[in-house]
CSV table of C-alpha atoms and ligand atoms in Angstrom, one decimal:
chain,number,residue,atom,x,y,z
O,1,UNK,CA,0.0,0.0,0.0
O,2,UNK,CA,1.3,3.5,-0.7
O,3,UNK,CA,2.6,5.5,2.1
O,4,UNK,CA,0.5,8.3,0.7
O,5,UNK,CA,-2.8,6.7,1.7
O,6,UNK,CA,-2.0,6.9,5.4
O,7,UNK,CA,-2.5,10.9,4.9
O,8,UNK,CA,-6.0,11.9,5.8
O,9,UNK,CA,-8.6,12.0,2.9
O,10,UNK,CA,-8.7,15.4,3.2
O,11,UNK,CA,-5.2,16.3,2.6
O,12,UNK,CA,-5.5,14.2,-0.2
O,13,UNK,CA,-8.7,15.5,-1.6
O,14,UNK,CA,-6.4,19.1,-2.1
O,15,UNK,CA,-6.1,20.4,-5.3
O,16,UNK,CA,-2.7,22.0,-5.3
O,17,UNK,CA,-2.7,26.0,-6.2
O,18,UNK,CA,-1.7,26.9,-9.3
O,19,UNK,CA,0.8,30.1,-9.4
O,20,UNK,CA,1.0,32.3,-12.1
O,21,UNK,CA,3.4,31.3,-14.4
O,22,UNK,CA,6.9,32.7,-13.9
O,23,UNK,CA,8.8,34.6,-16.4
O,24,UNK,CA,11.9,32.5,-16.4
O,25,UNK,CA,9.6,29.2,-17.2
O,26,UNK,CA,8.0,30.4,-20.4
O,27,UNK,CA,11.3,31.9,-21.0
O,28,UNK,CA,12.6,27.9,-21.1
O,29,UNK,CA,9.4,26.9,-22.9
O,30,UNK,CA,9.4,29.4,-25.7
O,31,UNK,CA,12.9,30.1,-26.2
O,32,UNK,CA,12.4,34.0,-25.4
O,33,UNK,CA,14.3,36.5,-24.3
O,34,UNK,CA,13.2,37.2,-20.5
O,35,UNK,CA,13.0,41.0,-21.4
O,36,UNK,CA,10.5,39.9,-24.1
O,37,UNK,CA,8.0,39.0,-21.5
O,38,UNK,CA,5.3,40.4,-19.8
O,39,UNK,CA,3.8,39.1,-16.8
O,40,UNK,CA,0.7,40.5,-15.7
O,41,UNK,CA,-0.6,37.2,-14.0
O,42,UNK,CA,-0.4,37.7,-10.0
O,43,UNK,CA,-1.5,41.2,-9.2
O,44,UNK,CA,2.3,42.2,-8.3
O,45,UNK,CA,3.1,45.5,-8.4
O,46,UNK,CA,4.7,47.0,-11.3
O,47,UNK,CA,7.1,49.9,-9.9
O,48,UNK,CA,9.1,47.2,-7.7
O,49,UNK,CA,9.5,47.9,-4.4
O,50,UNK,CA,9.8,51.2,-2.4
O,51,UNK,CA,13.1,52.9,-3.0
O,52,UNK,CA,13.1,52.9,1.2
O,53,UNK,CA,12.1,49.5,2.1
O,54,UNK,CA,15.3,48.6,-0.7
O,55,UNK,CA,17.3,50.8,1.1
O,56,UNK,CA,16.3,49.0,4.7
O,57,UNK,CA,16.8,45.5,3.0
O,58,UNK,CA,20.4,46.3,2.2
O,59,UNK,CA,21.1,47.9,5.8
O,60,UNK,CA,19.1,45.0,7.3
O,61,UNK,CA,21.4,42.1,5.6
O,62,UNK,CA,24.1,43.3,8.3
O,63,UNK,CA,22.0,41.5,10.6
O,64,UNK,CA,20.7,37.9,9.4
O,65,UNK,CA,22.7,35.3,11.7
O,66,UNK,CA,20.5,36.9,13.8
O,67,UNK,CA,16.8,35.2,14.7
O,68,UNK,CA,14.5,38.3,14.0
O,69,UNK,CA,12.6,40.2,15.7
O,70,UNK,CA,9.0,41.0,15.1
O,71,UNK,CA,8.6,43.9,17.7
O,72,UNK,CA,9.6,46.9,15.1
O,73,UNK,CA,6.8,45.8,12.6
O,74,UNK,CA,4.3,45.1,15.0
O,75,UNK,CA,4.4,48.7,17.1
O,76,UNK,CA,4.5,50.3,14.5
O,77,UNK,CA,1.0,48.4,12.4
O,78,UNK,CA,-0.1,48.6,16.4
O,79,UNK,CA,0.2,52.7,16.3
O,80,UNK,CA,-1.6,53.3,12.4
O,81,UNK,CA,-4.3,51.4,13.4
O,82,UNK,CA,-4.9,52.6,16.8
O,83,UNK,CA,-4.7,48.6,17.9
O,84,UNK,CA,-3.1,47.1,21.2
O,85,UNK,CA,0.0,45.6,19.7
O,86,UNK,CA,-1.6,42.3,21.5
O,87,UNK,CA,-3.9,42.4,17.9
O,88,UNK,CA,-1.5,42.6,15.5
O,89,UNK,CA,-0.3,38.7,14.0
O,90,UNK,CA,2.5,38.4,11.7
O,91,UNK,CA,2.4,36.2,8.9
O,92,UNK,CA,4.7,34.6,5.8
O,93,UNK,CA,2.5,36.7,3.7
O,94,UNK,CA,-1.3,37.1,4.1
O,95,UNK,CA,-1.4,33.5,3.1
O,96,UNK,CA,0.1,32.7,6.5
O,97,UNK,CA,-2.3,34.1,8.7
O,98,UNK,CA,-5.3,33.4,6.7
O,99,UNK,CA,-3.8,29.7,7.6
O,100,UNK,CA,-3.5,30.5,11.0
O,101,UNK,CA,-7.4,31.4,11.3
O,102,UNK,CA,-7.8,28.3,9.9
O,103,UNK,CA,-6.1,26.1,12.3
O,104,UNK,CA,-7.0,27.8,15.3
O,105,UNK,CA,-10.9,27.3,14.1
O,106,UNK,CA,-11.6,24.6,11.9
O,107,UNK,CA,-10.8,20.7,12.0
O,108,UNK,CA,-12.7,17.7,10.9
O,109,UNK,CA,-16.3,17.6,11.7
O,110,UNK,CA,-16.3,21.8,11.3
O,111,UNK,CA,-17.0,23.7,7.9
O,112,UNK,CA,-16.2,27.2,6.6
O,113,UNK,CA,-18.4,29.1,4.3
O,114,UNK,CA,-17.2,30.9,1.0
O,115,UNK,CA,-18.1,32.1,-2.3
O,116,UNK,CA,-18.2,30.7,-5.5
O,117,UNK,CA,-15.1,32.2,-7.2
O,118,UNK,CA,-13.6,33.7,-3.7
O,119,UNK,CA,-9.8,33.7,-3.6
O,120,UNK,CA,-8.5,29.8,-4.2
O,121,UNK,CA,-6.6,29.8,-0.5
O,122,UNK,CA,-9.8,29.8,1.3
O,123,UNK,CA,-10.4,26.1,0.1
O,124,UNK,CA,-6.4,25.2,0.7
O,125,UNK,CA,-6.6,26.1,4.4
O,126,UNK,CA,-9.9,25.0,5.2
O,127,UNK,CA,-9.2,21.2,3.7
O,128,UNK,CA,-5.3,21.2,5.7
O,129,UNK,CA,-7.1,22.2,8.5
O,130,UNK,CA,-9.6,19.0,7.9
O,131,UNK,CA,-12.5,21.5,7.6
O,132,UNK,CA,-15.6,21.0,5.3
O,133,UNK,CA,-15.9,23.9,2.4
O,134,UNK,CA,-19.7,25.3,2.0
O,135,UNK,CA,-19.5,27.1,-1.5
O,136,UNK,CA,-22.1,29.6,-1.6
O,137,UNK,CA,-22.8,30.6,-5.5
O,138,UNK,CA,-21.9,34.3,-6.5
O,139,UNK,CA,-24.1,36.9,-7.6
O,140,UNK,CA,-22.7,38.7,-10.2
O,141,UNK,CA,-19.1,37.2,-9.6
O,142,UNK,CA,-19.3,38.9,-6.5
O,143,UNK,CA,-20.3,37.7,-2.6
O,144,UNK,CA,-24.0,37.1,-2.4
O,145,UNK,CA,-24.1,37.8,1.8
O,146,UNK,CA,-27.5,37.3,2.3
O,147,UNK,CA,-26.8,33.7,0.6
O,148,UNK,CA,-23.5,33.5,2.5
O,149,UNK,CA,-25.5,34.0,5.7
O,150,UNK,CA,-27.7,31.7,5.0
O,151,UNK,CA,-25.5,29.0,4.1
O,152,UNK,CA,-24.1,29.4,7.8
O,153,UNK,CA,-24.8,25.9,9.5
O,154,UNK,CA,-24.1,24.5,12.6
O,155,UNK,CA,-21.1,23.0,12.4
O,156,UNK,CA,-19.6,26.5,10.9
O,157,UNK,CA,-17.2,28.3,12.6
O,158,UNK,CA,-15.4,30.3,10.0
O,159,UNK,CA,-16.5,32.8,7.3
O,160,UNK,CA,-13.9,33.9,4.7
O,161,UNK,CA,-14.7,37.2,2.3
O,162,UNK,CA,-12.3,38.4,0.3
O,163,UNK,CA,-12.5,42.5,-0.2
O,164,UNK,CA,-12.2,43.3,-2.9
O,165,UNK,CA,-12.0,39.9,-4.3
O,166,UNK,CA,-9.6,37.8,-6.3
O,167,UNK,CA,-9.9,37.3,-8.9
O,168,UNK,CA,-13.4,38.4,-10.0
O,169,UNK,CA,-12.4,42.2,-8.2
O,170,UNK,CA,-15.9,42.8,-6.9
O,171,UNK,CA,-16.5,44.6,-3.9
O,172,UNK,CA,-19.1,44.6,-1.6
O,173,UNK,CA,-20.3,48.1,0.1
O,174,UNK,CA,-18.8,48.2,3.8
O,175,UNK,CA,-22.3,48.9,5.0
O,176,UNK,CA,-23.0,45.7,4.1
O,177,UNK,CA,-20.4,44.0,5.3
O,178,UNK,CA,-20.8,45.6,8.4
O,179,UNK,CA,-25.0,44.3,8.4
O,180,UNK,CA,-23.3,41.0,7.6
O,181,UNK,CA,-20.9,41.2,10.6
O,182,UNK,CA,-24.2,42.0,12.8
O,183,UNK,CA,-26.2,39.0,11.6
O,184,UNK,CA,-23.3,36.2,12.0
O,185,UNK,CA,-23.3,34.2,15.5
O,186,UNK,CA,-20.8,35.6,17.3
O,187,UNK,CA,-19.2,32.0,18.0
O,188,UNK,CA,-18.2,32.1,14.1
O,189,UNK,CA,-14.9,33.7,13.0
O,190,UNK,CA,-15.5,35.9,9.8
O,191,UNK,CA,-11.7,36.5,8.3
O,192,UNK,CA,-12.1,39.6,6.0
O,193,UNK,CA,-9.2,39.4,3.9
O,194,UNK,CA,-8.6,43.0,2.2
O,195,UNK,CA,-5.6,42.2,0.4
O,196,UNK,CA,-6.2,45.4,-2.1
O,197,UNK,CA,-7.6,47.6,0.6
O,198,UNK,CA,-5.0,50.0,-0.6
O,199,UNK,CA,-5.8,50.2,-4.1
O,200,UNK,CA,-9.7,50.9,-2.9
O,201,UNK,CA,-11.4,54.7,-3.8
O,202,UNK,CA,-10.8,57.1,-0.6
O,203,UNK,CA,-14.4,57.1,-0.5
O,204,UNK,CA,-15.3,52.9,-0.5
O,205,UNK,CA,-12.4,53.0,2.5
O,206,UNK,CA,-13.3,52.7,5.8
O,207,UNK,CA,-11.8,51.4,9.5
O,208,UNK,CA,-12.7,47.7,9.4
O,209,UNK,CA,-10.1,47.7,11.9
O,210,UNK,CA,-11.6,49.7,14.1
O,211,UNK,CA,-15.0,46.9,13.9
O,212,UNK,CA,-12.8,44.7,15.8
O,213,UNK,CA,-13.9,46.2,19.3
O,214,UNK,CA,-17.5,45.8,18.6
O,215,UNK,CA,-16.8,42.1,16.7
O,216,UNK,CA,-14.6,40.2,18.5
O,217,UNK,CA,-15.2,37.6,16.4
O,218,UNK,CA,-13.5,39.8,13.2
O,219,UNK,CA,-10.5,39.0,11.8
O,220,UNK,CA,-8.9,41.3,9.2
O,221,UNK,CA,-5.8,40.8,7.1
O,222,UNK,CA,-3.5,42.9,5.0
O,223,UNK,CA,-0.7,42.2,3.0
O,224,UNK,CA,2.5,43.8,1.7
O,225,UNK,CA,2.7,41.6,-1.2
O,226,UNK,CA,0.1,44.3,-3.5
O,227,UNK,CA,0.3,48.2,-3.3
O,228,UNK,CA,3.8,47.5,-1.1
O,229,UNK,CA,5.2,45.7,-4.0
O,230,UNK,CA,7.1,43.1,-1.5
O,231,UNK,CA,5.7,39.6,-2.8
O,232,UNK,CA,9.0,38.0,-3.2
O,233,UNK,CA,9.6,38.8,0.6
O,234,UNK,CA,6.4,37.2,2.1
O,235,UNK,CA,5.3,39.3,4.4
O,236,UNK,CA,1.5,40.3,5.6
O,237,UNK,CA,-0.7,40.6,8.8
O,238,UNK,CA,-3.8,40.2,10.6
O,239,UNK,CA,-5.5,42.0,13.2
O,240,UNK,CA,-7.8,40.4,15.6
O,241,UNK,CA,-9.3,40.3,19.0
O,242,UNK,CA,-6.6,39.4,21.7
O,243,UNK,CA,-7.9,36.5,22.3
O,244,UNK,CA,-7.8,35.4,18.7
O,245,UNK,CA,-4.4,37.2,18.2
O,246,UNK,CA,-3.6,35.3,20.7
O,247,UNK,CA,-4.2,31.5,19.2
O,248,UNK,CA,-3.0,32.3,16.5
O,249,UNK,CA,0.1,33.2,17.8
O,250,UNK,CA,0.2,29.6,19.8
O,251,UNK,CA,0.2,28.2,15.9
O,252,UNK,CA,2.3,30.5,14.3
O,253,UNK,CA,6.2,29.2,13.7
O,254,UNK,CA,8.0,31.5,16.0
O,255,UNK,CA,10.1,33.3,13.4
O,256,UNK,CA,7.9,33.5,10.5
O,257,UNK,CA,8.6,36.3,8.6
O,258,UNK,CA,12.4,37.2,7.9
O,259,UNK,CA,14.8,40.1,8.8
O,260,UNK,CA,14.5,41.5,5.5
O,261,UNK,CA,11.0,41.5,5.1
O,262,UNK,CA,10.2,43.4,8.6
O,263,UNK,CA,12.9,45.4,7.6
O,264,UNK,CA,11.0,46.1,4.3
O,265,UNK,CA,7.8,46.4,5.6
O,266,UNK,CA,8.6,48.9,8.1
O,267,UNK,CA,10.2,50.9,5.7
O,268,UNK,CA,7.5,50.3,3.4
O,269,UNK,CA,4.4,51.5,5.6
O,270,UNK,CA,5.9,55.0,5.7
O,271,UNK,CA,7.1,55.5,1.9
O,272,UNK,CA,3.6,57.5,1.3
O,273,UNK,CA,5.2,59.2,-2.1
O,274,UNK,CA,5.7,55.3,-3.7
O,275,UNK,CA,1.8,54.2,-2.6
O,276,UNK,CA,0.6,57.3,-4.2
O,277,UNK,CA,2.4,57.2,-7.0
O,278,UNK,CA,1.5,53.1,-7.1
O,279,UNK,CA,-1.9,54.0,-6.8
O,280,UNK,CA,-2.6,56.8,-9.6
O,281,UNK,CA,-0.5,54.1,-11.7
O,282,UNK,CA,-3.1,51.8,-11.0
O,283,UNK,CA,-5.9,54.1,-11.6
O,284,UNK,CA,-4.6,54.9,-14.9
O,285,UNK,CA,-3.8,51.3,-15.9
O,286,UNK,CA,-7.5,50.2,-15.4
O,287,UNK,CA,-8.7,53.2,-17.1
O,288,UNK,CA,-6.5,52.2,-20.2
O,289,UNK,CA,-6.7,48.6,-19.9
O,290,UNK,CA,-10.6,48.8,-19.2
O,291,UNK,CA,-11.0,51.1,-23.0
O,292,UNK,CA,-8.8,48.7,-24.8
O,293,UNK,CA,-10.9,45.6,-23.6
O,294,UNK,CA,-14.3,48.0,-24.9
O,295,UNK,CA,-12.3,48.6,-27.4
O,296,UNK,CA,-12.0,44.9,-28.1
O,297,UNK,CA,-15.5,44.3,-28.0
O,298,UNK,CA,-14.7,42.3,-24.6
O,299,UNK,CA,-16.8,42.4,-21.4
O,300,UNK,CA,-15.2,42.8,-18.3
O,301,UNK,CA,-16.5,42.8,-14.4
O,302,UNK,CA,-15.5,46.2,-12.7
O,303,UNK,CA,-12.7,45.9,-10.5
O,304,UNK,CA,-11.7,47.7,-7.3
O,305,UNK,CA,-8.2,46.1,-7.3
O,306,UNK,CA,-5.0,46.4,-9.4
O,307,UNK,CA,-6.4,44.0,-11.7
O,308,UNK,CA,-9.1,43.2,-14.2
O,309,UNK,CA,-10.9,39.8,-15.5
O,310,UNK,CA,-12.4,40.0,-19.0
O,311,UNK,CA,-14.1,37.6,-20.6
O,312,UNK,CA,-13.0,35.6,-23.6
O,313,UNK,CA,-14.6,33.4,-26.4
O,314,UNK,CA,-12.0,30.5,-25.1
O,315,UNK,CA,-10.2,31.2,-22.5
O,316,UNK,CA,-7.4,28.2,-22.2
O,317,UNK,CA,-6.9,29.1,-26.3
O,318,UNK,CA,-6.6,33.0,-26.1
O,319,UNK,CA,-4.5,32.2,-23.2
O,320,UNK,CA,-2.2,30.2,-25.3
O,321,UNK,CA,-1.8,33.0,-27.6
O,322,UNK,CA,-1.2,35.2,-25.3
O,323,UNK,CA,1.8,33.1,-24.3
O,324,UNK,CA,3.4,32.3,-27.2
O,325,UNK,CA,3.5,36.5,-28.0
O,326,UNK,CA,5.8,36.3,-24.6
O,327,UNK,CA,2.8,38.0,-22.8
O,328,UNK,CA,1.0,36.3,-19.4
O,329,UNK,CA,-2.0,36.5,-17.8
O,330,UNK,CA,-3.8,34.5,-15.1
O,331,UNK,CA,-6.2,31.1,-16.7
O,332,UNK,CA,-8.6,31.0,-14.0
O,333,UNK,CA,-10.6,28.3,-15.2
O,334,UNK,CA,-9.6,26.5,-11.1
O,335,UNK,CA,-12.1,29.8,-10.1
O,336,UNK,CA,-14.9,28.6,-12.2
O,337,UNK,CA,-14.5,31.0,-14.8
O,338,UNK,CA,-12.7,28.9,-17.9
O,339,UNK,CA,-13.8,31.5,-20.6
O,340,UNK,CA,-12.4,34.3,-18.3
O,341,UNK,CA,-8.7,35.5,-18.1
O,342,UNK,CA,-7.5,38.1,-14.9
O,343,UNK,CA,-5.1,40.7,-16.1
O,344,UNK,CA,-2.7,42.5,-13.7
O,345,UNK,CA,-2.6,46.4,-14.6
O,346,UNK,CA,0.7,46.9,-15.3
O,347,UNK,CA,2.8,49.9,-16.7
O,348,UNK,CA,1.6,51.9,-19.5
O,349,UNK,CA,3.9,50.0,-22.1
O,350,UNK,CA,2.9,47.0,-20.4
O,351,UNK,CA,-0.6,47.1,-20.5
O,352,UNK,CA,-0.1,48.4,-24.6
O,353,UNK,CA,2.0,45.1,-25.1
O,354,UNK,CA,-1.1,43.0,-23.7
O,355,UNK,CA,-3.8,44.5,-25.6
O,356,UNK,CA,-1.9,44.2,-28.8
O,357,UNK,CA,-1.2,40.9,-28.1
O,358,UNK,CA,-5.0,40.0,-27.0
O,359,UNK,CA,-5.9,41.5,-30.1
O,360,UNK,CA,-3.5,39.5,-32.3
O,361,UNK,CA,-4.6,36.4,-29.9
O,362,UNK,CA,-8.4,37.2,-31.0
O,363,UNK,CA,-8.0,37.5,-35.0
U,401,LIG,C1,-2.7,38.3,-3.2
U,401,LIG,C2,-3.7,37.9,-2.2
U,401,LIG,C3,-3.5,37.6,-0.9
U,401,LIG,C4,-2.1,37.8,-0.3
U,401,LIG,O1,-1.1,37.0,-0.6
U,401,LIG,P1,0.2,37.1,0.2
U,401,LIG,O2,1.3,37.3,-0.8
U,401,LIG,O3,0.3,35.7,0.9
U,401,LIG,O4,0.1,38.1,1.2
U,401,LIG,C5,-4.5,37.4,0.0
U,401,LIG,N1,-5.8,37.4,-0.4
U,401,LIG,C6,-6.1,37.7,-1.7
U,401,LIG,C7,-7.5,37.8,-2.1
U,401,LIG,C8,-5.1,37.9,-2.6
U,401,LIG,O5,-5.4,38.2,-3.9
């Protein structure tokens, strides 16, 4: 018998995720020239990284035969968001603490509700925690809450809502998130994971951090890995109730995240000239990328993040052609959406070098 069958059949019922193709892969595969390609697949950002968090990586490499030390990033997340430094939980990227939630409420014989074309780690770290997944169909692409409530059953103990939400971009008014809050048990844990908060209008923001007084139960997480351009570095957050916090500290692997991304993310939080100027990019970028898909004839869903998903007559074939012009975008037929493809806004060339190429792809 194979070893693998001693593994739980819900380990084994995983389907692995699927990461946006890297540069240097399609590079081997199509024998091009890495500056040939563009990669707009996984929402990174496309000025690079703060010109101070680069500056603190470099002074921070002095110091890594050293075990880090979390304190620096934590006071100072603690004093933006008005939070008892108690709240704040580090994590290996967002994906880490969303994990985290995971374990500390959901095992076999426990479910956790999602949507229908929600961000694929909700699934991932429900099954590895041995949870059951309760799929709630979309409306619109987006979270259908009254549905979502509804879908709550006994055995649930965590709610995941990704806002905005990947890949579909939808967003879902904070009033009503906040009406959702209300109505949930206050036993169940609802993770709000506002991964593009930053790249949300001024006027759609508000202080879901601040909820977390009135709903212990709320658990919010942010990453540095989108408008902080620091995915390579893994590095993200939640805050949460100190008594959540708390747990999820018990799970959490001691030293986590790494000098050099505390380093950078420190840095990061207070370079307010490189998330403007990441932001208005952004802004721009949709508004192009947005005219050239009309332009196409191509529908698309409206999109609060730094991304957009369009849809396609055949989506694994346009993709294709995409690809083999050295340009890539995210399939996201694993979401539900096979004659869909998710774009990443990029920079102005960029986003002229995909829209040629889609339109090339479609002739
Ligand atoms: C990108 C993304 C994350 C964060 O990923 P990390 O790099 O692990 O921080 C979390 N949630 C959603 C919806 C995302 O799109």
């Amino acid at each position: 018998m194979s070893i693998a069958l001693q593994s739980p059949d819900y380990i084994r019922a995983i389907s692995p995720y699927v990461p946006g193709k890297p540069i240097t892969e399609l590079a081997r595969e199509m024998g091009l020239a890495v500056d040939k390609i563009v990669k707009l697949a996984s929402n990174e950002n496309p000025l690079g990284m703060s010109p101070k968090a680069r500056a603190a990586v470099e002074k921070a490499l002095a110091g890594v035969e050293r075990y880090p030390d979390q304190f620096e990033l934590i006071a100072a997340l603690a004093e933006r968001s008005g939070l008892a430094q108690e709240q704040i939980v580090l994590g290996n990227g967002s994906n880490d603490v969303l994990d985290l939630a995971a374990r500390v409420f959901l095992a076999p014989g426990r479910s956790a509700v999602f949507s229908q074309h929600a961000f694929a780690v909700y699934p991932l770290a429900t099954m590895s925690a041995g949870g059951a997944c309760v799929v709630v169909p979309a409306k619109h692409y987006g979270h259908d809450l009254a549905a979502m409530r509804a879908a709550i059953r006994p055995d649930t103990r965590v709610v995941w809502i990704a806002n905005p939400n990947n890949p579909t971009g939808n967003f879902a008014p904070y009033a009503e998130v906040k009406a959702f809050l209300a109505s949930v048990p206050a036993d169940i844990a609802v993770v709000l994971d506002e991964a593009y908060n930053e790249y949300l209008a001024p006027a759609d923001r508000v202080d879901t951090l601040g909820w977390i007084r009135d709903f212990p139960n709320l658990v919010v997480t942010r990453t540095f890995s989108k408008v902080y351009g620091l995915a390579g570095l893994r590095v993200g957050y939640a805050a949460a109730s100190p008594e959540v916090a708390d747990l999820m500290n018990r799970v959490r692997q001691p030293f986590n995240v790494n000098n050099l991304a505390i380093a950078a993310a420190v840095a990061a939080l207070d370079d307010h000239a490189f998330l403007a100027e990441s932001y208005d990019l952004n802004r721009r970028g949709m508004e192009q990328i947005v005219a050239g898909l009309k332009h196409l004839g191509l529908e698309h869903i409206p999109s609060h993040g730094n991304f957009v998903t369009f849809a396609v007559p055949d989506g694994a074939a346009i993709n294709r052609k995409l690809l083999q012009q050295g340009v890539i975008v995210r399939p996201i037929a694993g979401y539900g959406l096979p004659n869909h493809l998710r774009v990443t806004i990029g920079l102005e060339r960029e986003n002229v070098r995909f829209l040629e190429a889609l339109g090339t792809a479609l002739r």
